[in-house]
Every structure is written in C-alpha cells, then in structure tokens.
Amino acid sequence: MTVELTTTISQMYRSLGDRSAFDAHLHPELTIWESDAGQLLHGLADLHALRDRRAAEAAGPAPLTVAPEQLHADAWGDTGLVRYVLRARHGGDRPDTCFRVTDVLRREGAGWRIVHHHAEAVR
C-alpha cells in the first residue's frame, strides 16, 4: 500500500504543467500550508490563486525539473501519509530549490487523493 502512495506522489509531479492532470490527485476541499502563503489555504480555488500569484511574480526561467526525493510513506486503512523532499533543479549555476513536504492522503475508490498538503521551503 505504501508503494501506491509514493507512486501517487511521483505521478502527480510528473504531470506538473498540466493543471487538470495535477489537480486530479488533489481533493477539491484540501487544505494547504505553503511557505509563501500567509494563511491556511482551503480548496482548489485558493490553490489556483496562489499559483496565479506565483506566476505573476516569477523571475527567471522555470525549473528544468521538479521531482520528489527521499519519499517515506505510511498507511492506515484508507488514510496515508507521505513525507518527502521536493527538489526543483535549475539550469546553469542557479542552485536547486528544495521543500520539505508532508501530504495526507485518503483512498477514494481505486486511488488516493491528497486532503492536506504542507510544504516548507528549505534554505
């Protein structure tokens, strides 16, 4: 079961750039803590607003890759927890950007969806 959880996270980040494919891994009413959000976000509408703000404020090219590393998962029935480092690799001499992430997932049908996402920038 833990392989299903880590596969869900890996598949989600492989779909980065395709908002609807990425969001298919998220529960519509998820809660989100992000380093650059001043408050707890509720639902996909709040996430879309955060993404749009980030895009408007973006300086420089997008990362070459964004992928989870050091995944550790646990499951208890229909509840799962995945902790990992999310690494954004940039070109040239620009350093990688890393985040410590904890995702809480719930089994829905044959798959898993994130119901809470917590990401903290690592300096």
mmCIF file of C-alpha atoms in Angstrom:
data_model
loop_
_atom_site.group_PDB
_atom_site.id
_atom_site.type_symbol
_atom_site.label_atom_id
_atom_site.label_comp_id
_atom_site.label_asym_id
_atom_site.label_seq_id
_atom_site.Cartn_x
_atom_site.Cartn_y
_atom_site.Cartn_z
ATOM 1 C CA MET A 1 0.000 0.000 0.000
ATOM 2 C CA THR A 2 2.859 2.429 0.688
ATOM 3 C CA VAL A 3 4.083 1.891 -2.891
ATOM 4 C CA GLU A 4 0.672 3.113 -4.088
ATOM 5 C CA LEU A 5 1.130 6.277 -2.037
ATOM 6 C CA THR A 6 4.620 7.089 -3.301
ATOM 7 C CA THR A 7 3.529 6.260 -6.863
ATOM 8 C CA THR A 8 0.633 8.720 -6.499
ATOM 9 C CA ILE A 9 3.021 11.489 -5.451
ATOM 10 C CA SER A 10 5.514 10.702 -8.233
ATOM 11 C CA GLN A 11 2.761 10.596 -10.871
ATOM 12 C CA MET A 12 1.372 13.900 -9.635
ATOM 13 C CA TYR A 13 4.700 15.700 -10.075
ATOM 14 C CA ARG A 14 5.243 14.095 -13.493
ATOM 15 C CA SER A 15 2.030 15.854 -14.547
ATOM 16 C CA LEU A 16 3.276 19.261 -13.346
ATOM 17 C CA GLY A 17 2.454 21.835 -16.014
ATOM 18 C CA ASP A 18 -0.890 20.204 -16.777
ATOM 19 C CA ARG A 19 -3.069 21.778 -14.096
ATOM 20 C CA SER A 20 -6.074 19.478 -14.539
ATOM 21 C CA ALA A 21 -3.914 16.311 -14.509
ATOM 22 C CA PHE A 22 -2.026 17.553 -11.445
ATOM 23 C CA ASP A 23 -5.225 18.587 -9.657
ATOM 24 C CA ALA A 24 -6.786 15.163 -10.260
ATOM 25 C CA HIS A 25 -4.522 13.989 -7.402
ATOM 26 C CA LEU A 26 -5.968 16.607 -5.040
ATOM 27 C CA HIS A 27 -9.225 16.501 -3.127
ATOM 28 C CA PRO A 28 -11.276 19.591 -4.131
ATOM 29 C CA GLU A 29 -11.577 20.652 -0.479
ATOM 30 C CA LEU A 30 -7.955 20.041 0.534
ATOM 31 C CA THR A 31 -6.160 22.288 2.990
ATOM 32 C CA ILE A 32 -2.711 23.682 2.219
ATOM 33 C CA TRP A 33 0.148 25.220 4.185
ATOM 34 C CA GLU A 34 2.827 26.785 1.955
ATOM 35 C CA SER A 35 5.863 28.855 2.984
ATOM 36 C CA ASP A 36 4.807 31.807 0.841
ATOM 37 C CA ALA A 37 1.121 31.771 1.848
ATOM 38 C CA GLY A 38 0.276 33.861 4.876
ATOM 39 C CA GLN A 39 -2.598 31.627 5.950
ATOM 40 C CA LEU A 40 -4.045 28.157 5.656
ATOM 41 C CA LEU A 41 -5.487 27.712 2.165
ATOM 42 C CA HIS A 42 -8.815 25.919 1.689
ATOM 43 C CA GLY A 43 -9.737 24.199 -1.576
ATOM 44 C CA LEU A 44 -8.609 24.326 -5.167
ATOM 45 C CA ALA A 45 -9.737 27.939 -5.686
ATOM 46 C CA ASP A 46 -7.238 29.131 -3.046
ATOM 47 C CA LEU A 47 -4.536 26.968 -4.620
ATOM 48 C CA HIS A 48 -5.255 28.405 -8.074
ATOM 49 C CA ALA A 49 -4.996 31.947 -6.670
ATOM 50 C CA LEU A 50 -1.615 31.090 -5.089
ATOM 51 C CA ARG A 51 -0.373 29.588 -8.359
ATOM 52 C CA ASP A 52 -1.508 32.628 -10.343
ATOM 53 C CA ARG A 53 0.217 34.994 -7.883
ATOM 54 C CA ARG A 54 3.420 32.970 -8.108
ATOM 55 C CA ALA A 55 3.312 33.038 -11.914
ATOM 56 C CA ALA A 56 2.848 36.812 -11.920
ATOM 57 C CA GLU A 57 5.785 37.286 -9.527
ATOM 58 C CA ALA A 58 8.105 34.732 -11.168
ATOM 59 C CA ALA A 59 11.576 35.980 -12.022
ATOM 60 C CA GLY A 60 13.740 33.982 -14.379
ATOM 61 C CA PRO A 61 13.110 30.736 -16.185
ATOM 62 C CA ALA A 62 11.035 27.894 -14.760
ATOM 63 C CA PRO A 63 12.928 24.986 -13.177
ATOM 64 C CA LEU A 64 14.200 22.302 -15.538
ATOM 65 C CA THR A 65 12.709 19.564 -13.336
ATOM 66 C CA VAL A 66 10.633 19.296 -10.181
ATOM 67 C CA ALA A 67 10.609 15.890 -8.501
ATOM 68 C CA PRO A 68 10.097 14.303 -5.096
ATOM 69 C CA GLU A 69 13.041 12.596 -3.370
ATOM 70 C CA GLN A 70 13.524 10.637 -0.139
ATOM 71 C CA LEU A 71 9.881 9.530 -0.077
ATOM 72 C CA HIS A 72 8.671 7.871 3.110
ATOM 73 C CA ALA A 73 5.090 6.614 3.292
ATOM 74 C CA ASP A 74 2.792 5.035 5.855
ATOM 75 C CA ALA A 75 -0.810 3.901 5.519
ATOM 76 C CA TRP A 76 -3.543 3.092 7.994
ATOM 77 C CA GLY A 77 -6.605 1.750 6.226
ATOM 78 C CA ASP A 78 -7.907 4.489 3.934
ATOM 79 C CA THR A 79 -5.513 7.144 5.291
ATOM 80 C CA GLY A 80 -1.961 7.664 4.075
ATOM 81 C CA LEU A 81 0.929 9.942 4.937
ATOM 82 C CA VAL A 82 3.843 10.723 2.624
ATOM 83 C CA ARG A 83 6.872 12.795 3.611
ATOM 84 C CA TYR A 84 9.496 13.829 1.082
ATOM 85 C CA VAL A 85 11.864 16.475 -0.203
ATOM 86 C CA LEU A 86 10.651 18.242 -3.329
ATOM 87 C CA ARG A 87 13.601 19.411 -5.435
ATOM 88 C CA ALA A 88 13.389 21.971 -8.231
ATOM 89 C CA ARG A 89 16.502 21.799 -10.419
ATOM 90 C CA HIS A 90 17.520 24.925 -12.296
ATOM 91 C CA GLY A 91 19.910 25.361 -15.175
ATOM 92 C CA GLY A 92 23.344 26.919 -15.114
ATOM 93 C CA ASP A 93 24.832 27.853 -11.772
ATOM 94 C CA ARG A 94 21.464 28.636 -10.170
ATOM 95 C CA PRO A 95 21.091 26.476 -7.022
ATOM 96 C CA ASP A 96 18.337 23.912 -6.567
ATOM 97 C CA THR A 97 15.271 24.909 -4.562
ATOM 98 C CA CYS A 98 14.081 22.354 -2.005
ATOM 99 C CA PHE A 99 10.964 21.982 0.121
ATOM 100 C CA ARG A 100 10.132 19.621 2.966
ATOM 101 C CA VAL A 101 6.681 18.247 2.212
ATOM 102 C CA THR A 102 4.095 16.262 4.145
ATOM 103 C CA ASP A 103 0.971 15.106 2.324
ATOM 104 C CA VAL A 104 -2.029 13.435 3.944
ATOM 105 C CA LEU A 105 -3.957 11.248 1.503
ATOM 106 C CA ARG A 106 -7.294 9.472 1.585
ATOM 107 C CA ARG A 107 -8.195 6.452 -0.506
ATOM 108 C CA GLU A 108 -11.005 7.258 -2.926
ATOM 109 C CA GLY A 109 -12.159 4.321 -5.000
ATOM 110 C CA ALA A 110 -9.129 2.655 -6.555
ATOM 111 C CA GLY A 111 -6.773 5.595 -5.956
ATOM 112 C CA TRP A 112 -5.500 8.130 -3.449
ATOM 113 C CA ARG A 113 -6.083 11.895 -3.257
ATOM 114 C CA ILE A 114 -4.309 14.498 -1.161
ATOM 115 C CA VAL A 115 -6.541 16.034 1.510
ATOM 116 C CA HIS A 116 -3.813 18.105 3.200
ATOM 117 C CA HIS A 117 -0.518 19.405 1.805
ATOM 118 C CA HIS A 118 2.208 21.065 3.880
ATOM 119 C CA ALA A 119 5.326 22.416 2.146
ATOM 120 C CA GLU A 120 8.120 24.371 3.785
ATOM 121 C CA ALA A 121 10.996 25.956 1.896
ATOM 122 C CA VAL A 122 14.428 24.684 2.946
ATOM 123 C CA ARG A 123 17.203 27.243 2.969
#
